[in-house]
Coordinates of C-alpha atoms (C1' of nucleotides) in Angstrom, one line a residue:
Chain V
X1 CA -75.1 -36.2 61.6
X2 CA -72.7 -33.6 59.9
X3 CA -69.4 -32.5 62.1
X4 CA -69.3 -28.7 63.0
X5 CA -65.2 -27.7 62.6
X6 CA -63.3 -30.4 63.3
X7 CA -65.4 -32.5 66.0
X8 CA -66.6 -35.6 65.4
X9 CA -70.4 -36.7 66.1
X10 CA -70.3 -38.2 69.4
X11 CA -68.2 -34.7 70.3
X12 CA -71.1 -32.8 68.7
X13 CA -73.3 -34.5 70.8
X14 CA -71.6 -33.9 73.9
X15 CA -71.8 -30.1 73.4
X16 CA -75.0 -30.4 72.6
X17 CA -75.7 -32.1 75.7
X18 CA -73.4 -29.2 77.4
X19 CA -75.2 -26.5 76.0
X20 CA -78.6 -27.8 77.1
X21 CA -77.5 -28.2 80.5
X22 CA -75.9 -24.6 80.9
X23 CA -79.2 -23.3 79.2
X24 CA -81.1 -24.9 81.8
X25 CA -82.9 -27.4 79.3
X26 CA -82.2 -30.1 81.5
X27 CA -81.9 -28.2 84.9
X28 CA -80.1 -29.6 87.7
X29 CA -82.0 -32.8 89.1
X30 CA -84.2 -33.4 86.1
X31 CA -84.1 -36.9 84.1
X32 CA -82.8 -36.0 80.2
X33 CA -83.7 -38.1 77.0
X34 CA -83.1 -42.0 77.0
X35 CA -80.3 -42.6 74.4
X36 CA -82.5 -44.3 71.8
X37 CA -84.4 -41.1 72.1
X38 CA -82.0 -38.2 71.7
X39 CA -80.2 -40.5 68.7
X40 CA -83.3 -40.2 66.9
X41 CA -84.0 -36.5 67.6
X42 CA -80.1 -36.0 66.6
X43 CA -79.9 -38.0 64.0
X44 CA -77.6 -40.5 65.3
X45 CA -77.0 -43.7 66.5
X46 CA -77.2 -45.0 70.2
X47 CA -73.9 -46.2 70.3
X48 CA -72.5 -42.4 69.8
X49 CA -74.9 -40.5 72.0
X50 CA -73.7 -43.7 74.6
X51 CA -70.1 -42.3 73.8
X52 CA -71.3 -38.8 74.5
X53 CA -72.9 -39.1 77.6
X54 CA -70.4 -41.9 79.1
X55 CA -67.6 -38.9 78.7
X56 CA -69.9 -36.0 80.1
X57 CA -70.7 -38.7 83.4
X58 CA -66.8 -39.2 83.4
X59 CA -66.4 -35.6 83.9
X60 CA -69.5 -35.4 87.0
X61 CA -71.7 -33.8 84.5
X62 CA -74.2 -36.1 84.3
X63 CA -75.1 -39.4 86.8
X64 CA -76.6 -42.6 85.1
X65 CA -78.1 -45.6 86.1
X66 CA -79.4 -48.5 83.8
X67 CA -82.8 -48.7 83.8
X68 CA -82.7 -45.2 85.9
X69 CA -81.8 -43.2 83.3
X70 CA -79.8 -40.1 82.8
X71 CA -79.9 -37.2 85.6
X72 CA -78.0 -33.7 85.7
X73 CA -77.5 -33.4 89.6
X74 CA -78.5 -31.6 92.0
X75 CA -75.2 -30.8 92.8
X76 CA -72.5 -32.0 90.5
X77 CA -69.4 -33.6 91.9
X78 CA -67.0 -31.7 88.9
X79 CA -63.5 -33.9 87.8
X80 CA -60.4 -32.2 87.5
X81 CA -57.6 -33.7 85.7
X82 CA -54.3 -32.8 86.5
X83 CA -51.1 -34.2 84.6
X84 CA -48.3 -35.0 87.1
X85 CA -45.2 -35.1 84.9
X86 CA -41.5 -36.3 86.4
X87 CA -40.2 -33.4 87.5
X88 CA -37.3 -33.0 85.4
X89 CA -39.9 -32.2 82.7
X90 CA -42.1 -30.0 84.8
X91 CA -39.3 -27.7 84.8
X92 CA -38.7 -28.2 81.1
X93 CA -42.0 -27.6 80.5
X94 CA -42.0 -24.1 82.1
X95 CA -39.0 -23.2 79.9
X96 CA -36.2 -23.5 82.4
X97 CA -33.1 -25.8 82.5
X98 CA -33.3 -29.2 85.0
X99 CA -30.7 -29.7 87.3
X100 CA -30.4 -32.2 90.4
X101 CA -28.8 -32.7 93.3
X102 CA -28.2 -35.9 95.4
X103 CA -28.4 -35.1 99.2
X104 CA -28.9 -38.3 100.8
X105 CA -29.3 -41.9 100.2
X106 CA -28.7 -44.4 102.6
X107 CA -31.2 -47.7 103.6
X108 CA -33.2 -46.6 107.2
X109 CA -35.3 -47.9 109.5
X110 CA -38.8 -46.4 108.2
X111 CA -40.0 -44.2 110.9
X112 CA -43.4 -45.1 112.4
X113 CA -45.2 -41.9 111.0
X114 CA -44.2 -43.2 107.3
X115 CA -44.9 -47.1 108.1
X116 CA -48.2 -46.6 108.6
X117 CA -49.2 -45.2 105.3
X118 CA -47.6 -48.1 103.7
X119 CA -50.0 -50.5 103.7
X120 CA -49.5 -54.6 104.0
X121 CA -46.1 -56.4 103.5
X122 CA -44.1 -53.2 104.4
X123 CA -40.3 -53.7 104.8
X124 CA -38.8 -52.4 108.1
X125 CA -36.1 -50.7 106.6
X126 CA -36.0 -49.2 103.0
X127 CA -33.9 -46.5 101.6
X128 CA -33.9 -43.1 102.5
X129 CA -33.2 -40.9 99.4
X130 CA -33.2 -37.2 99.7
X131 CA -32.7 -34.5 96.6
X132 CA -33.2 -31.6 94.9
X133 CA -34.2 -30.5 91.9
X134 CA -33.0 -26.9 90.7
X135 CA -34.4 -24.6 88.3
X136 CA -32.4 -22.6 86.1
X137 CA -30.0 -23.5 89.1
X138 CA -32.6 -22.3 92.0
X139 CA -34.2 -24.8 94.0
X140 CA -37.2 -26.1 92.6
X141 CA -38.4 -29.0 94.8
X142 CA -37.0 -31.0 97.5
X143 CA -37.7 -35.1 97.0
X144 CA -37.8 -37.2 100.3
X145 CA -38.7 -40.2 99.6
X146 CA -38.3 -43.8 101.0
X147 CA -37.7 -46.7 98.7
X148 CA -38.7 -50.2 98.9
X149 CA -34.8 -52.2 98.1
X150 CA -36.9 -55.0 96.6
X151 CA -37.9 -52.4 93.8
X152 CA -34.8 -50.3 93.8
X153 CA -31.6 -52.3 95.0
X154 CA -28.4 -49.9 96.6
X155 CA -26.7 -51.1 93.2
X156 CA -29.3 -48.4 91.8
X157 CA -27.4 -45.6 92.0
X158 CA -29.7 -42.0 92.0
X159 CA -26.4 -39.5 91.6
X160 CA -27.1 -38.1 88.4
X161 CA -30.5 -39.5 87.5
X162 CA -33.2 -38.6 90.5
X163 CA -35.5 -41.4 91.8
X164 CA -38.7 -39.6 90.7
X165 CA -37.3 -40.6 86.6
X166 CA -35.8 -43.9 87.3
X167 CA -39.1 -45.5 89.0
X168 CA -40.9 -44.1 86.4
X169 CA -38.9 -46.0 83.7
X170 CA -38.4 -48.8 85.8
X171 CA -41.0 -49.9 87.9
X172 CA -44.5 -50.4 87.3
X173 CA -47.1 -50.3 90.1
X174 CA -50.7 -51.5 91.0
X175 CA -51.8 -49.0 93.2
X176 CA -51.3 -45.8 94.1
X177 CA -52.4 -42.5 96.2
X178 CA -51.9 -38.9 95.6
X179 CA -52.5 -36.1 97.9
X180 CA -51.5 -32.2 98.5
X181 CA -51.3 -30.2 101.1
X182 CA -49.5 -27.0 102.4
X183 CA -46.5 -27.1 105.0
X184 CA -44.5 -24.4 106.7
X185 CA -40.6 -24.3 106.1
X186 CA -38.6 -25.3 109.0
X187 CA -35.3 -23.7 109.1
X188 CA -33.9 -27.1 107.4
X189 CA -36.3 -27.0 104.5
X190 CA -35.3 -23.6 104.4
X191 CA -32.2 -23.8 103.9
X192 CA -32.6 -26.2 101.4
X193 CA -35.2 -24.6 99.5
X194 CA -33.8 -21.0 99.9
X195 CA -36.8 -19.6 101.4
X196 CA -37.6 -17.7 104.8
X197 CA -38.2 -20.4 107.5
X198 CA -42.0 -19.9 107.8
X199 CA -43.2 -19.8 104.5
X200 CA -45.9 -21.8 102.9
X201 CA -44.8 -24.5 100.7
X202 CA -47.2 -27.1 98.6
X203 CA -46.7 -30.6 99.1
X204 CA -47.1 -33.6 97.0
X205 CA -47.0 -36.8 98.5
X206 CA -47.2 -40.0 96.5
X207 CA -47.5 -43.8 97.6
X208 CA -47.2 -46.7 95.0
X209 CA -47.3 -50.3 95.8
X210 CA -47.6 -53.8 94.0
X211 CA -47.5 -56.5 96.4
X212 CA -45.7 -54.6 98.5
X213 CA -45.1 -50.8 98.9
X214 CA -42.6 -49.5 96.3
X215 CA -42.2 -46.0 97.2
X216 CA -43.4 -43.4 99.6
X217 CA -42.5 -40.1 98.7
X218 CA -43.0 -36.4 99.6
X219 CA -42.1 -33.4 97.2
X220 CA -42.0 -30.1 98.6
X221 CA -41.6 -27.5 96.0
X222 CA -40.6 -24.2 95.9
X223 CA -42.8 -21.1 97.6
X224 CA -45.1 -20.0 94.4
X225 CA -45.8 -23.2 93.0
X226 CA -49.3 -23.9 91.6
X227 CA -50.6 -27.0 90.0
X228 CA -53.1 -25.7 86.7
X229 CA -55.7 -27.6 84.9
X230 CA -58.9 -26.8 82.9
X231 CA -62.2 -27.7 84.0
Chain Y
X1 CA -63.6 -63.5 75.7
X2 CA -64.2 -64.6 79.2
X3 CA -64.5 -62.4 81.9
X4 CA -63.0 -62.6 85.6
X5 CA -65.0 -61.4 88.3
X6 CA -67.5 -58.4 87.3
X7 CA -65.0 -57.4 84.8
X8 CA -66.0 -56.8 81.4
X9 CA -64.6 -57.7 78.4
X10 CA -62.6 -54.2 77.8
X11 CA -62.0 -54.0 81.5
X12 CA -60.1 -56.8 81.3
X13 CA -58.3 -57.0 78.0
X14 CA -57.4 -52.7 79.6
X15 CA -55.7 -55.0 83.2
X16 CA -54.0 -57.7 80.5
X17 CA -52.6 -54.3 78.7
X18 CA -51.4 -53.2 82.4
X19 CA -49.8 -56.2 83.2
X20 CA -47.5 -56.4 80.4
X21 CA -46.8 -52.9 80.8
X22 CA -45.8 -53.9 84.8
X23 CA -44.0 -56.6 83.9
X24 CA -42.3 -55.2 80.8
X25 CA -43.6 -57.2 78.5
X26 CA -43.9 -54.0 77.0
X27 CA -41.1 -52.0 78.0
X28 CA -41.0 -48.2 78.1
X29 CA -40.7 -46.7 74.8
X30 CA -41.9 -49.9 72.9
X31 CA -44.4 -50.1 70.4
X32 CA -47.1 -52.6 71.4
X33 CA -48.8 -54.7 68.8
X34 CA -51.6 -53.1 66.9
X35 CA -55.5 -53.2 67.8
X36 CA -56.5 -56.5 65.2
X37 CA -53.3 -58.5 66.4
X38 CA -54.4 -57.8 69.8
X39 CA -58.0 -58.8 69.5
X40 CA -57.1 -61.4 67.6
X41 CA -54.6 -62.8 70.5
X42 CA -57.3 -61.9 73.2
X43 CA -60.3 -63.3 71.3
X44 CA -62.4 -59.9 71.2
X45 CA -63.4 -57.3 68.8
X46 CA -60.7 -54.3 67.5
X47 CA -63.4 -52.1 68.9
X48 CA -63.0 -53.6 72.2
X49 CA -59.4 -53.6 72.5
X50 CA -60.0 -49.7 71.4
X51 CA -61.7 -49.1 74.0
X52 CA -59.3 -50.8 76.8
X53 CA -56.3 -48.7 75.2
X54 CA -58.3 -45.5 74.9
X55 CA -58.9 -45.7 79.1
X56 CA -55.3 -46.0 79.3
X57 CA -54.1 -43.6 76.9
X58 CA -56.7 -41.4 78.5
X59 CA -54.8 -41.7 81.7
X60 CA -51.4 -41.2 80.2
X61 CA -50.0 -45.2 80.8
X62 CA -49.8 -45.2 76.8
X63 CA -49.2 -42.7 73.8
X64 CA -51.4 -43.4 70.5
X65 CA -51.0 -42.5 66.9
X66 CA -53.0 -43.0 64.0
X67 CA -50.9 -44.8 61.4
X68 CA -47.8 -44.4 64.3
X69 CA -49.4 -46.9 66.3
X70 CA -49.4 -47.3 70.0
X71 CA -46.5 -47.1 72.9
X72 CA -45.4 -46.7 76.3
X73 CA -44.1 -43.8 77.0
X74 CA -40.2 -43.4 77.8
X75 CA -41.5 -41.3 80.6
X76 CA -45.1 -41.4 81.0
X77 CA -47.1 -37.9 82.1
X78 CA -49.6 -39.8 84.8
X79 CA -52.9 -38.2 85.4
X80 CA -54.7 -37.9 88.5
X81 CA -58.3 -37.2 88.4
X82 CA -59.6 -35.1 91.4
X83 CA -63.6 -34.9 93.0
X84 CA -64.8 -31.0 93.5
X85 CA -67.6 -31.3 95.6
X86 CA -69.1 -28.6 96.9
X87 CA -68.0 -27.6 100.4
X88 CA -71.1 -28.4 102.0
X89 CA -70.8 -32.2 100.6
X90 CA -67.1 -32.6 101.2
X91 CA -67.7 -31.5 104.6
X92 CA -70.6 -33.7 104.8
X93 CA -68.5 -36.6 103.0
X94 CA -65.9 -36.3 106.3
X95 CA -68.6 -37.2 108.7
X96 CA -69.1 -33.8 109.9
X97 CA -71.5 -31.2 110.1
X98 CA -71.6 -28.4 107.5
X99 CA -72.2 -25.1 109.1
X100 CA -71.7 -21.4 106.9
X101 CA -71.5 -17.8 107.8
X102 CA -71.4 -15.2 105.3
X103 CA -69.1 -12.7 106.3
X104 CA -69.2 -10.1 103.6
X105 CA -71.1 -9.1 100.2
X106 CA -70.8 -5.8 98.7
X107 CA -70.3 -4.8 94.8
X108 CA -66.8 -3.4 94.6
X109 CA -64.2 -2.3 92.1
X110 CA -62.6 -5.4 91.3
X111 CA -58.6 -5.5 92.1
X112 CA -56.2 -5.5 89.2
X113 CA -54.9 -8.7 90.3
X114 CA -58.1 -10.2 90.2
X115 CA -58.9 -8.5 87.3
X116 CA -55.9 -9.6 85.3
X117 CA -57.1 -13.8 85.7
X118 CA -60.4 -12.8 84.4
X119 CA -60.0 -12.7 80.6
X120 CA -62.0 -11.2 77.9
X121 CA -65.3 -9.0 79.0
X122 CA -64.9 -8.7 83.0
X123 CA -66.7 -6.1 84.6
X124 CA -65.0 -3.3 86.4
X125 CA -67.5 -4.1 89.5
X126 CA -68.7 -7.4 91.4
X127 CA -69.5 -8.7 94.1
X128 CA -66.9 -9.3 96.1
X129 CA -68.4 -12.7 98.8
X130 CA -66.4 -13.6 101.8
X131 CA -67.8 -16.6 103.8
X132 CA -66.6 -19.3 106.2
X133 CA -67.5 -22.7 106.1
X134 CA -67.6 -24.8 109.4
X135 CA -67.1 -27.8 110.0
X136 CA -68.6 -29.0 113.1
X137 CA -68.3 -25.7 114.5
X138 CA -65.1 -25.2 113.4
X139 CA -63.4 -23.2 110.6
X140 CA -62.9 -25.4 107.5
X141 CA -62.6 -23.2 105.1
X142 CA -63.0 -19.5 103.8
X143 CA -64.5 -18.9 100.5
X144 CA -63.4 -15.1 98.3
X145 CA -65.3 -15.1 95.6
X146 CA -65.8 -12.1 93.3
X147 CA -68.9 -12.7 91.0
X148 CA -70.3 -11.1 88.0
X149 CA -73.6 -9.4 88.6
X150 CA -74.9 -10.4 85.3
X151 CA -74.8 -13.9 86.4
X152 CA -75.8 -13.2 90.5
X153 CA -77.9 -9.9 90.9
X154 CA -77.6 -8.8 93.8
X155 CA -81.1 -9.7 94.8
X156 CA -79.8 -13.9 95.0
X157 CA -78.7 -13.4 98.5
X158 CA -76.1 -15.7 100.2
X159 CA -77.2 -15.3 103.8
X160 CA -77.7 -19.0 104.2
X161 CA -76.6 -20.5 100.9
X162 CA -73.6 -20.6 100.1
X163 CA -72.2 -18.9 96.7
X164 CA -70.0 -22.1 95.8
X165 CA -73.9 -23.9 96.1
X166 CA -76.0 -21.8 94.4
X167 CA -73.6 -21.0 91.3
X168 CA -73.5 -25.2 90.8
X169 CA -77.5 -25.4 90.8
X170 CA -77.9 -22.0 89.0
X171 CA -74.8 -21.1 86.8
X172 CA -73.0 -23.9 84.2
X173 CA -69.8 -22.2 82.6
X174 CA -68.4 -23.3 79.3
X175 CA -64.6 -22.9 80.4
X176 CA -63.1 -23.0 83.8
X177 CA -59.5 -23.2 85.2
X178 CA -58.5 -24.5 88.3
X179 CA -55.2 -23.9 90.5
X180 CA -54.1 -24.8 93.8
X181 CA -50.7 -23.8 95.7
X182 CA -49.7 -23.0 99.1
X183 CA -50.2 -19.6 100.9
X184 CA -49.2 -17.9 104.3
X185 CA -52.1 -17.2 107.2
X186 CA -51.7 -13.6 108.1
X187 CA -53.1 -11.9 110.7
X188 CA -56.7 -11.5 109.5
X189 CA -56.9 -14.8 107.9
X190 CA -55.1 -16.4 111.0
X191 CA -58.2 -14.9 112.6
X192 CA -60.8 -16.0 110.2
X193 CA -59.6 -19.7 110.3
X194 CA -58.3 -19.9 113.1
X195 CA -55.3 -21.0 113.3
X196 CA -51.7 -19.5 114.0
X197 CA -50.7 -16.2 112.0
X198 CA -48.3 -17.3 109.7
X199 CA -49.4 -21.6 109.2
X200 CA -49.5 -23.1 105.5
X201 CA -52.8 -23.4 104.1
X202 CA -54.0 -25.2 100.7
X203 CA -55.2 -22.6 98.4
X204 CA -57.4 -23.5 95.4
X205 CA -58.0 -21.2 93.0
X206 CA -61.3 -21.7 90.5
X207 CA -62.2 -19.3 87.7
X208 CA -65.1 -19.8 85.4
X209 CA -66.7 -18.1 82.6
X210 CA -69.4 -17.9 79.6
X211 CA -69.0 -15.4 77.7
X212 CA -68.0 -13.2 80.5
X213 CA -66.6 -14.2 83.4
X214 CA -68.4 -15.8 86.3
X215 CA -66.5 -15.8 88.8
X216 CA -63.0 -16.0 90.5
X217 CA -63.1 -17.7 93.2
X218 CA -60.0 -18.5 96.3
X219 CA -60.8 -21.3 98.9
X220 CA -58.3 -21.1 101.9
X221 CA -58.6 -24.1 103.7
X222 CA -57.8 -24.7 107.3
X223 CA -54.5 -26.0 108.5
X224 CA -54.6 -30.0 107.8
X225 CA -56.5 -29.8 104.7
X226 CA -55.7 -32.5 101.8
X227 CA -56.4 -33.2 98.5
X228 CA -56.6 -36.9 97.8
X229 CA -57.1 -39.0 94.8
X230 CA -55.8 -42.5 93.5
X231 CA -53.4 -43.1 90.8
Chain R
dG1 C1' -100.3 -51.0 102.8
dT2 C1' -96.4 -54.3 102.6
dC3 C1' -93.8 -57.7 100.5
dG4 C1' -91.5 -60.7 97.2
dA5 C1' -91.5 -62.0 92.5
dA6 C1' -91.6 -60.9 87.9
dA7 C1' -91.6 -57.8 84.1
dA8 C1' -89.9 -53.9 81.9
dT9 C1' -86.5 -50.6 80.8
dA10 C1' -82.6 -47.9 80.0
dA11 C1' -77.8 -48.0 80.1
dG12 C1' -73.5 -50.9 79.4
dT13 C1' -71.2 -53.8 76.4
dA14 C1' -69.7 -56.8 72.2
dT15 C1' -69.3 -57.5 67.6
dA16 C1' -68.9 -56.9 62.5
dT17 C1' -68.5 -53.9 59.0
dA18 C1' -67.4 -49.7 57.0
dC19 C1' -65.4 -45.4 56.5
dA20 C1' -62.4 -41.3 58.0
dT21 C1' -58.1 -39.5 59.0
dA22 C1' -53.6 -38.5 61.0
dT23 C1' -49.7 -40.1 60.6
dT24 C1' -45.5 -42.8 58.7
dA25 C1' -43.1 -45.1 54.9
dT26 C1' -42.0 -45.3 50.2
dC27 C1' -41.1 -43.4 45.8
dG28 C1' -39.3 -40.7 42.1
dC29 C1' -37.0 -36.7 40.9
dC30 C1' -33.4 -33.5 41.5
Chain T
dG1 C1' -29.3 -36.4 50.7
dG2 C1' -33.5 -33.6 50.4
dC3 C1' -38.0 -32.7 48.8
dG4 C1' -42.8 -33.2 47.5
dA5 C1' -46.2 -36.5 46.3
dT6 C1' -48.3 -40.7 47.0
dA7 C1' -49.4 -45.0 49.2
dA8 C1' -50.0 -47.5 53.2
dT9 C1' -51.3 -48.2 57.8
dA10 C1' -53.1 -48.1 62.3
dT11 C1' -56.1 -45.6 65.1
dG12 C1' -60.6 -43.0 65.5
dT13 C1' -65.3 -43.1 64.6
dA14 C1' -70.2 -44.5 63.0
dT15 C1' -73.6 -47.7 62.6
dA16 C1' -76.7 -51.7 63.2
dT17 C1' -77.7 -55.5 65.7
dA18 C1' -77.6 -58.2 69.7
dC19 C1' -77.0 -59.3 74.3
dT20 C1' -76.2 -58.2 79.4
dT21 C1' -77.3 -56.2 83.5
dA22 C1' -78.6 -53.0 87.0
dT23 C1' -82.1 -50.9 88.2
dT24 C1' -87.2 -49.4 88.5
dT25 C1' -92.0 -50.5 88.0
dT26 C1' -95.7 -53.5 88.2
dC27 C1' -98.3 -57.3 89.9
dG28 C1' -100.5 -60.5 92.9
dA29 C1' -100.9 -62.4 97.4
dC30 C1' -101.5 -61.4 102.0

DNA sequence: GTCGAAAATAAGTATATACATATTATCGCC
DNA sequence: GGCGATAATATGTATATACTTATTTTCGAC
């Protein structure tokens, strides 16, 4: 079929599909066109109305079964992508000049509260690195995280190159988990952070693993700090 | 090629790619060997191989190029996918009951602040929805919604069902953003949710639009809330 | 009407072939 | 060494054909 602009057929198709479900062609809970049938009535092949709808199911848009067919639900469970960057480049990104502070490293016994989102083969003790990451020289984000010595040995130094870069350019993982939520600033975190004690600060925490956990860390950023995507 | 488990053929040539990428095989900042070398080493199709690297690209493990070939990044820019379910379902998806209370729904003069995240062709007035969802009884979270008229006259009433449901069976939007950060409990909200004037509460910010806006939407979640998703 | 088995079907995938296109490398000229 | 043009290349896409597989429907026995 011919291209509109720059997009390509199976992109054409996907709009296509897009604009019949916001018109209410295909209204939430009803059973659209089998591939074969919408290639023919578009003019295309199977293969690229496939491509089309795979990406619109990717997104929630769509739910499909073999043999079931292809629904628009009732009620759509919508994706949202977010791109997590290393943080030194989050700050770049939003035109301002990285810095980075070591405030702690040292090998701990994990506490119990972070042991038990570990998962299996867990060391006892790992390292305990704390920093922060400035801004155009204002704090930015704090980074507490603990360290599996296995994946990061004490000859690893973090002083001028934070933890958050190195594992990324050094260690690969298997698994991970990602979650947000909002804490208050103790006086500490505070002070650190350069904010009232009290305020409302997002944070990110992050668990990889292989075999065994490699890192568990928490990043508390800054008081205004929004994570943005499109829909 | 043969397959191991359930896995297809571009599912699994997609966990060979990971592997080498884990065990740096193909270190960060390399250039891995091109699509036909690859499917000629793994015993598949180019096509297939395309595929397995397109997932991965697609999630930000590897940086493609036509004619520049493929890579790992030097610092990769990971993304993590999120579920938006309605409130009802993610309620629902906890174990718990959904409750709902509509609290307020009047057409007002829309704030400047609101106003300004709108974009092109906002109405000066909506309807400006407050209502609490429950969660076994208790507060889970509150939903602010202003909502264009011209997609929600006022006779659709939200007495019983919520906006956030009805605009996902009744509305689709061609372009959305989505935010979240961290915000402070006063007083009223305290109230609302409550919890203690002045707690940390996840914020997620949703704006959607067709022509004209839709509507701008704030969920204020109760204390404890998380967003969770795998890497 | 229920149940298990079999058939049918629609999506999921694999491949070969071909073409498109965004890059990157090379070349000739200055 | 720089520049613009050209060639080369590796990914991106389209198609046809075939096969796989997860469902859904149908069927016959009871």
């Amino acid at each position: 079929m011919t291209e509109t602009g720059t997009q390509t057929g199976w992109q054409a198709v996907r709009d296509e599909a897009l604009r019949r479900i916001r018109a209410r062609d295909w209204p939430p809970g009803a059973r659209i066109p089998d591939e074969a049938d919408l290639a023919a009535e578009l003019g295309c092949a199977r293969a690229t109305v496939n491509r089309a709808l795979r990406a619109l199911a990717e997104d929630g848009l769509l739910e499909r079964r073999r043999k079931g067919g292809t629904r628009v639900p009732l009620t759509p469970v919508r994706r949202a992508t977010f791109s997590i960057p290393i943080i030194r480049q989050d700050i770049e990104a939003r035109g301002l000049t990285a810095g980075y502070r070591l405030l702690a490293d040292a090998v701990e016994t994990v506490p119990e509260a972070v042991r038990a989102t570990l998962g299996p083969n867990a060391p006892a003790r790992m390292r305990h690195v704390i920093a922060l990451h400035l801004a155009d020289g204002a704090p930015f984000c704090l980074e507490d995280r603990w360290l599996n010595p296995a994946h990061a040995p004490e000859a690893v130094r973090f002083d001028t190159l934070s933890a958050n870069e190195w594992l990324v350019g050094n260690v690969t993982f298997a698994e991970g988990r990602l979650s947000f939520g909002a804490v208050t600033a103790d006086a500490d975190l505070a002070a650190r952070l350069c904010c009232a004690p009290g305020a409302a600060l997002l944070a990110l925490d992050r668990r990889t693993r292989a075999e065994a956990p490699i890192t568990a860390v928490r990043l508390i950023y800054a008081p205004g700090y929004r994570l943005e995507t499109v829909l």
